[in-house]
PDB file of C-alpha atoms in Angstrom:
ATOM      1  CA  UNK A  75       0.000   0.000   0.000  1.00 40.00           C
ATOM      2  CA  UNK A  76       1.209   3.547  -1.253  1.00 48.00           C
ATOM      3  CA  UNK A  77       2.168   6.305   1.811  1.00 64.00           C
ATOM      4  CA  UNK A  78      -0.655   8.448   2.726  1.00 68.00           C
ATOM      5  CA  UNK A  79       0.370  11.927   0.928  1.00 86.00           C
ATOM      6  CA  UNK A  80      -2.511  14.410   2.315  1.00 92.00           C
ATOM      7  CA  UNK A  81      -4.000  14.539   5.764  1.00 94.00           C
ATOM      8  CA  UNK A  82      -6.674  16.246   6.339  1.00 95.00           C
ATOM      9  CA  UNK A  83      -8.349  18.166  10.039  1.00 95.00           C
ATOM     10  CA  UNK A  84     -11.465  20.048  10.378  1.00 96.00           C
ATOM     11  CA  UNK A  85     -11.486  22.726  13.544  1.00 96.00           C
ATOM     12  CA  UNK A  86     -13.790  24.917  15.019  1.00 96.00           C
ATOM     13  CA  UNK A  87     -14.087  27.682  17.256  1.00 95.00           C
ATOM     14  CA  UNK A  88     -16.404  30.458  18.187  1.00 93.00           C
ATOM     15  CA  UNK A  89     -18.344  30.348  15.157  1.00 93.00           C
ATOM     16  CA  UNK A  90     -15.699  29.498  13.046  1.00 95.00           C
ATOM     17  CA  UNK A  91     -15.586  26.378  11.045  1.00 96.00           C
ATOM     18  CA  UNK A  92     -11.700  25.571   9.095  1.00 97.00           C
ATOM     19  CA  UNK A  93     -11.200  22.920   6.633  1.00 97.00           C
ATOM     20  CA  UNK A  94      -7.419  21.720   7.075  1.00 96.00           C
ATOM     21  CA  UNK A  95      -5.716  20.147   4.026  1.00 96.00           C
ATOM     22  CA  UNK A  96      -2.086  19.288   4.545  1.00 95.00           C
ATOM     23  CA  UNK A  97       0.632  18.314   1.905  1.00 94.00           C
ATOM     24  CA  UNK A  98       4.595  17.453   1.781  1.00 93.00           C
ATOM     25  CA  UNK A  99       6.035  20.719   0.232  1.00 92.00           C
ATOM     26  CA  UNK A 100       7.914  23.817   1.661  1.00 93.00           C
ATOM     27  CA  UNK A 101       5.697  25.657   4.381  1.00 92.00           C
ATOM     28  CA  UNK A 102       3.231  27.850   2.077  1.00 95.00           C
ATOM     29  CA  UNK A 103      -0.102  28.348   3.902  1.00 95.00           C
ATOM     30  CA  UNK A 104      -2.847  29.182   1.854  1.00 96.00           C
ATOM     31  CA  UNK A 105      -6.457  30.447   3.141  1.00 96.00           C
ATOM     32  CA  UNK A 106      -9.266  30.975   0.989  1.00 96.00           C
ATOM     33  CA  UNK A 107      -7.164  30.707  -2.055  1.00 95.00           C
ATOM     34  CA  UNK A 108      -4.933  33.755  -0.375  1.00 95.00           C
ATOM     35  CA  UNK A 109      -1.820  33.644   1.006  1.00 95.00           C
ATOM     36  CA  UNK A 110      -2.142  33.361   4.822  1.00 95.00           C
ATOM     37  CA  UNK A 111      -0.035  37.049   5.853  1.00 94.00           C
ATOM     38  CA  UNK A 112      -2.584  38.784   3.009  1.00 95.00           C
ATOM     39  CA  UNK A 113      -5.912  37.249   4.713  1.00 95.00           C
ATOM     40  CA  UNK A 114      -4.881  37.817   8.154  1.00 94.00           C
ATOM     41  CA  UNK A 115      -4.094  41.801   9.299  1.00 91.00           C
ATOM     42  CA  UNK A 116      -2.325  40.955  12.564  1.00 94.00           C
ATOM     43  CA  UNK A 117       1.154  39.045  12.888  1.00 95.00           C
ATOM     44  CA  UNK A 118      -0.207  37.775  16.122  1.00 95.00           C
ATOM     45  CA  UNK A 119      -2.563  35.661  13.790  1.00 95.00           C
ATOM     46  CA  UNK A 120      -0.503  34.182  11.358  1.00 95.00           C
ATOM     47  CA  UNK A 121       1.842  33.292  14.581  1.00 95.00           C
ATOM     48  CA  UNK A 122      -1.149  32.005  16.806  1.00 94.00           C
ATOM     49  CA  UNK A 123      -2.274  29.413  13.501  1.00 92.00           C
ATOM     50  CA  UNK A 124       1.706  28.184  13.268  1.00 94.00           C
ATOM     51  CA  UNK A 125       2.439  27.075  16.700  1.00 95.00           C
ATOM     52  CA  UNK A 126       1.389  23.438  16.123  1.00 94.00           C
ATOM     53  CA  UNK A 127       3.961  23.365  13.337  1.00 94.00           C
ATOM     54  CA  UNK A 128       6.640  24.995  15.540  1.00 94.00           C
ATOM     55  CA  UNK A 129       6.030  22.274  18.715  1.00 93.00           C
ATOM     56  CA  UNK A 130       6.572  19.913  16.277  1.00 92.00           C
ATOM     57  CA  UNK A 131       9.218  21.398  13.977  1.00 92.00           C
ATOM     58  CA  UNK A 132       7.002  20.919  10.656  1.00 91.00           C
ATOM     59  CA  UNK A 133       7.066  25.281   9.806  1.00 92.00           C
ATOM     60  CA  UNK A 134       8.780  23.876   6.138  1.00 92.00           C
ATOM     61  CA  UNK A 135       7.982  20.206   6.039  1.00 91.00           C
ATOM     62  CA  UNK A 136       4.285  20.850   4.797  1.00 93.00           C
ATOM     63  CA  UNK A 137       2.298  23.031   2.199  1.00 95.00           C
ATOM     64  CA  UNK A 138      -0.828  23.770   3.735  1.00 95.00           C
ATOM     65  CA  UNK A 139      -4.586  24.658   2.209  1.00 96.00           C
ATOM     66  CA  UNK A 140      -7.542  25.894   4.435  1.00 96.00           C
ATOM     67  CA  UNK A 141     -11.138  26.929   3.665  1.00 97.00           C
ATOM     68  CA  UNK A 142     -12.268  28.847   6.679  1.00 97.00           C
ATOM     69  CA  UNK A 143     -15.714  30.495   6.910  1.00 96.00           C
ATOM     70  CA  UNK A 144     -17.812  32.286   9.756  1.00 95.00           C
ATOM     71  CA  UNK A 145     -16.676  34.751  12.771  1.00 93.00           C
ATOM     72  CA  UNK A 146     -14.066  36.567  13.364  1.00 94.00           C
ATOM     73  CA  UNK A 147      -9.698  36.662  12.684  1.00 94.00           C
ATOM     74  CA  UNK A 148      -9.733  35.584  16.146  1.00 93.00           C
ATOM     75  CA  UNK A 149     -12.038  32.616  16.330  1.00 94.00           C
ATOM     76  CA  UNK A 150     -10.771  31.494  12.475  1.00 96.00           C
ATOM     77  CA  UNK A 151      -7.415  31.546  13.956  1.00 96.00           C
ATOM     78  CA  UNK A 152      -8.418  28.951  16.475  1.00 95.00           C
ATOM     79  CA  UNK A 153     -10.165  26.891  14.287  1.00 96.00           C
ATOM     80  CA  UNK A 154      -7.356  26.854  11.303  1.00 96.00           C
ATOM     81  CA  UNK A 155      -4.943  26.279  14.589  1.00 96.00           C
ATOM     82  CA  UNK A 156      -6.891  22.880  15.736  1.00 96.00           C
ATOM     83  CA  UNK A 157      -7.158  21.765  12.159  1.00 96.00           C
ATOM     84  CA  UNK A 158      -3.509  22.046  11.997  1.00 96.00           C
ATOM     85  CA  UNK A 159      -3.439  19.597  14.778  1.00 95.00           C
ATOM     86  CA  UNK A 160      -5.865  17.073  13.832  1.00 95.00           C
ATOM     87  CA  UNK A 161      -4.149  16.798  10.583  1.00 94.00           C
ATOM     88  CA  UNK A 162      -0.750  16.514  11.843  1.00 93.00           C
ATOM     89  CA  UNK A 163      -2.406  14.085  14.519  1.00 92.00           C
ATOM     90  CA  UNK A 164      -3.088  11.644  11.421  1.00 92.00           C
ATOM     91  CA  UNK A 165       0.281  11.864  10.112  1.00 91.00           C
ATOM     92  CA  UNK A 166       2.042  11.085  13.245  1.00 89.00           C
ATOM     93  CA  UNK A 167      -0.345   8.452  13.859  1.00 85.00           C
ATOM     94  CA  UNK A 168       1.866   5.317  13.686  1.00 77.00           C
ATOM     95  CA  UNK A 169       4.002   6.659  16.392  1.00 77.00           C
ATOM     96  CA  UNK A 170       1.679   7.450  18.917  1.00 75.00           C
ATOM     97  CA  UNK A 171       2.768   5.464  21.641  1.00 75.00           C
ATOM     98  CA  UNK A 172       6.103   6.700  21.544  1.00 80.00           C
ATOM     99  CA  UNK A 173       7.500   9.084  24.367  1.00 76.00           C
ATOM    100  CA  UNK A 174       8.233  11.545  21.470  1.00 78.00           C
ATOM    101  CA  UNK A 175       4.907  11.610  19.712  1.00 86.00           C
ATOM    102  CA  UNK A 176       3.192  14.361  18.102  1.00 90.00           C
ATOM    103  CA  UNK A 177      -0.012  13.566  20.572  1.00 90.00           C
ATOM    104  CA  UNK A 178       2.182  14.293  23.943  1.00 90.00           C
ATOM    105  CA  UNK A 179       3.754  17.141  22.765  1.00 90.00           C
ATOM    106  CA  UNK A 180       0.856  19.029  21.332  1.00 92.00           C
ATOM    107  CA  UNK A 181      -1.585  17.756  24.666  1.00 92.00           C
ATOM    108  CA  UNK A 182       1.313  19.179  26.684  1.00 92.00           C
ATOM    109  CA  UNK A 183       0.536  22.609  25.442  1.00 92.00           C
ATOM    110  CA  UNK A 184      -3.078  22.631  24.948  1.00 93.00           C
ATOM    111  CA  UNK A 185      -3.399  22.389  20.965  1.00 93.00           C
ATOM    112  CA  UNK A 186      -5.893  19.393  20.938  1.00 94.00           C
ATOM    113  CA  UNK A 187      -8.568  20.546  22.920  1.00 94.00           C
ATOM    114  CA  UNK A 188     -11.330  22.410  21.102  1.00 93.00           C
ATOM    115  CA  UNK A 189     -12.275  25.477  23.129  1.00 91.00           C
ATOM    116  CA  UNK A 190     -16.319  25.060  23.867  1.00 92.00           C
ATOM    117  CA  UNK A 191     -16.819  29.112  24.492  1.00 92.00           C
ATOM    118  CA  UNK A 192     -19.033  30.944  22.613  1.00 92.00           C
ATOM    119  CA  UNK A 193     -21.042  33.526  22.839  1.00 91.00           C
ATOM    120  CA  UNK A 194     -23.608  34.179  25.333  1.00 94.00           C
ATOM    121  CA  UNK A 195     -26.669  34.582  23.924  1.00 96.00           C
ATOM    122  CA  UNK A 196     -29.192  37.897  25.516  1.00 96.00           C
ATOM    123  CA  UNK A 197     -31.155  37.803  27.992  1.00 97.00           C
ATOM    124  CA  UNK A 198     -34.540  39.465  28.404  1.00 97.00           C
ATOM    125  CA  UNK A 199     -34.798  42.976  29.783  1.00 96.00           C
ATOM    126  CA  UNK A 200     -30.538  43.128  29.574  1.00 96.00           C
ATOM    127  CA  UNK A 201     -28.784  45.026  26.914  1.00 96.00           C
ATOM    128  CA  UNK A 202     -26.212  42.380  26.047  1.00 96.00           C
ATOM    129  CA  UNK A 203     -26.032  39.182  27.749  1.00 96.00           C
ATOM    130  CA  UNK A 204     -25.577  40.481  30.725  1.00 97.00           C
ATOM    131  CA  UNK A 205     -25.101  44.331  30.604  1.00 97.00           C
ATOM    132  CA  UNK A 206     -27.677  45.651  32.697  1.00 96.00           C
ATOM    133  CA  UNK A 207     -29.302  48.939  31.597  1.00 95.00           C
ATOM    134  CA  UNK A 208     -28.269  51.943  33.713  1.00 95.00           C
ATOM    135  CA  UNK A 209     -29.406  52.736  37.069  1.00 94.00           C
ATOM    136  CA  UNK A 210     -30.675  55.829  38.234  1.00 94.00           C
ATOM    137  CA  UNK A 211     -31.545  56.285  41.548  1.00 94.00           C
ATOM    138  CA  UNK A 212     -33.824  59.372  41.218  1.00 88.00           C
TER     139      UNK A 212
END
């Protein structure tokens, strides 16, 4: 049987769903068919999506494709970030037992855990979801 050449992760965050396709090349990231430094405005971004690929020392091992849709730069940052990991998850997946798996390193520092927050939705008679209107006391 042939190598597996792509691996593939879905992530989500907020509202923010990424579709994760990974490929041996020389560390491009694409998103939305732009490169990632043109769709994101903030270097904190673009550093925030590559830390699974630092832990693991993959920044130039892999050419990387997402399609990312709904919320935020923030929350589509997450999501590209866990998609990242699932896929790179899969690839290491033969050598998960071992003491220097991808799976311990990336648990170690929180990267496979999806973050459940979202927003709070409004209540009745608040402003927000929970911004009370202002009191006056006469």
């Amino acid at each position: 049987m042939a190598e597996k050449r792509m691996f593939l992760g879905t992530g989500r965050r907020k509202s923010s769903v990424a579709q994760v396709k990974m490929v041996p090349g020389k560390g491009k990231i694409t998103v939305n068919g732009r490169d990632v430094r043109d769709f994101f405005p903030y270097e904190t971004n673009v550093m925030d999506l590559k830390q699974p690929l630092v832990m693991t020392n993959n920044e130039e091992t892999f050419d990387i494709e997402v399609k990312v849709s709904g919320g935020g730069f923030t929350g589509q940052t997450g999501a590209i970030r866990l998609g990242i990991t699932r896929a790179l998850l899969e690839y290491n997946k033969a050598n998960e037992d071992k003491e220097d798996s991808y799976r311990k390193t990336l648990k170690r520092n929180g990267m496979v855990t999806r973050d459940s927050r979202k927003k709070e939705r409004k209540k009745p008679g608040l402003k927000a979801a929970r911004r009370a209107p202002q009191f006056s006391k006469r």
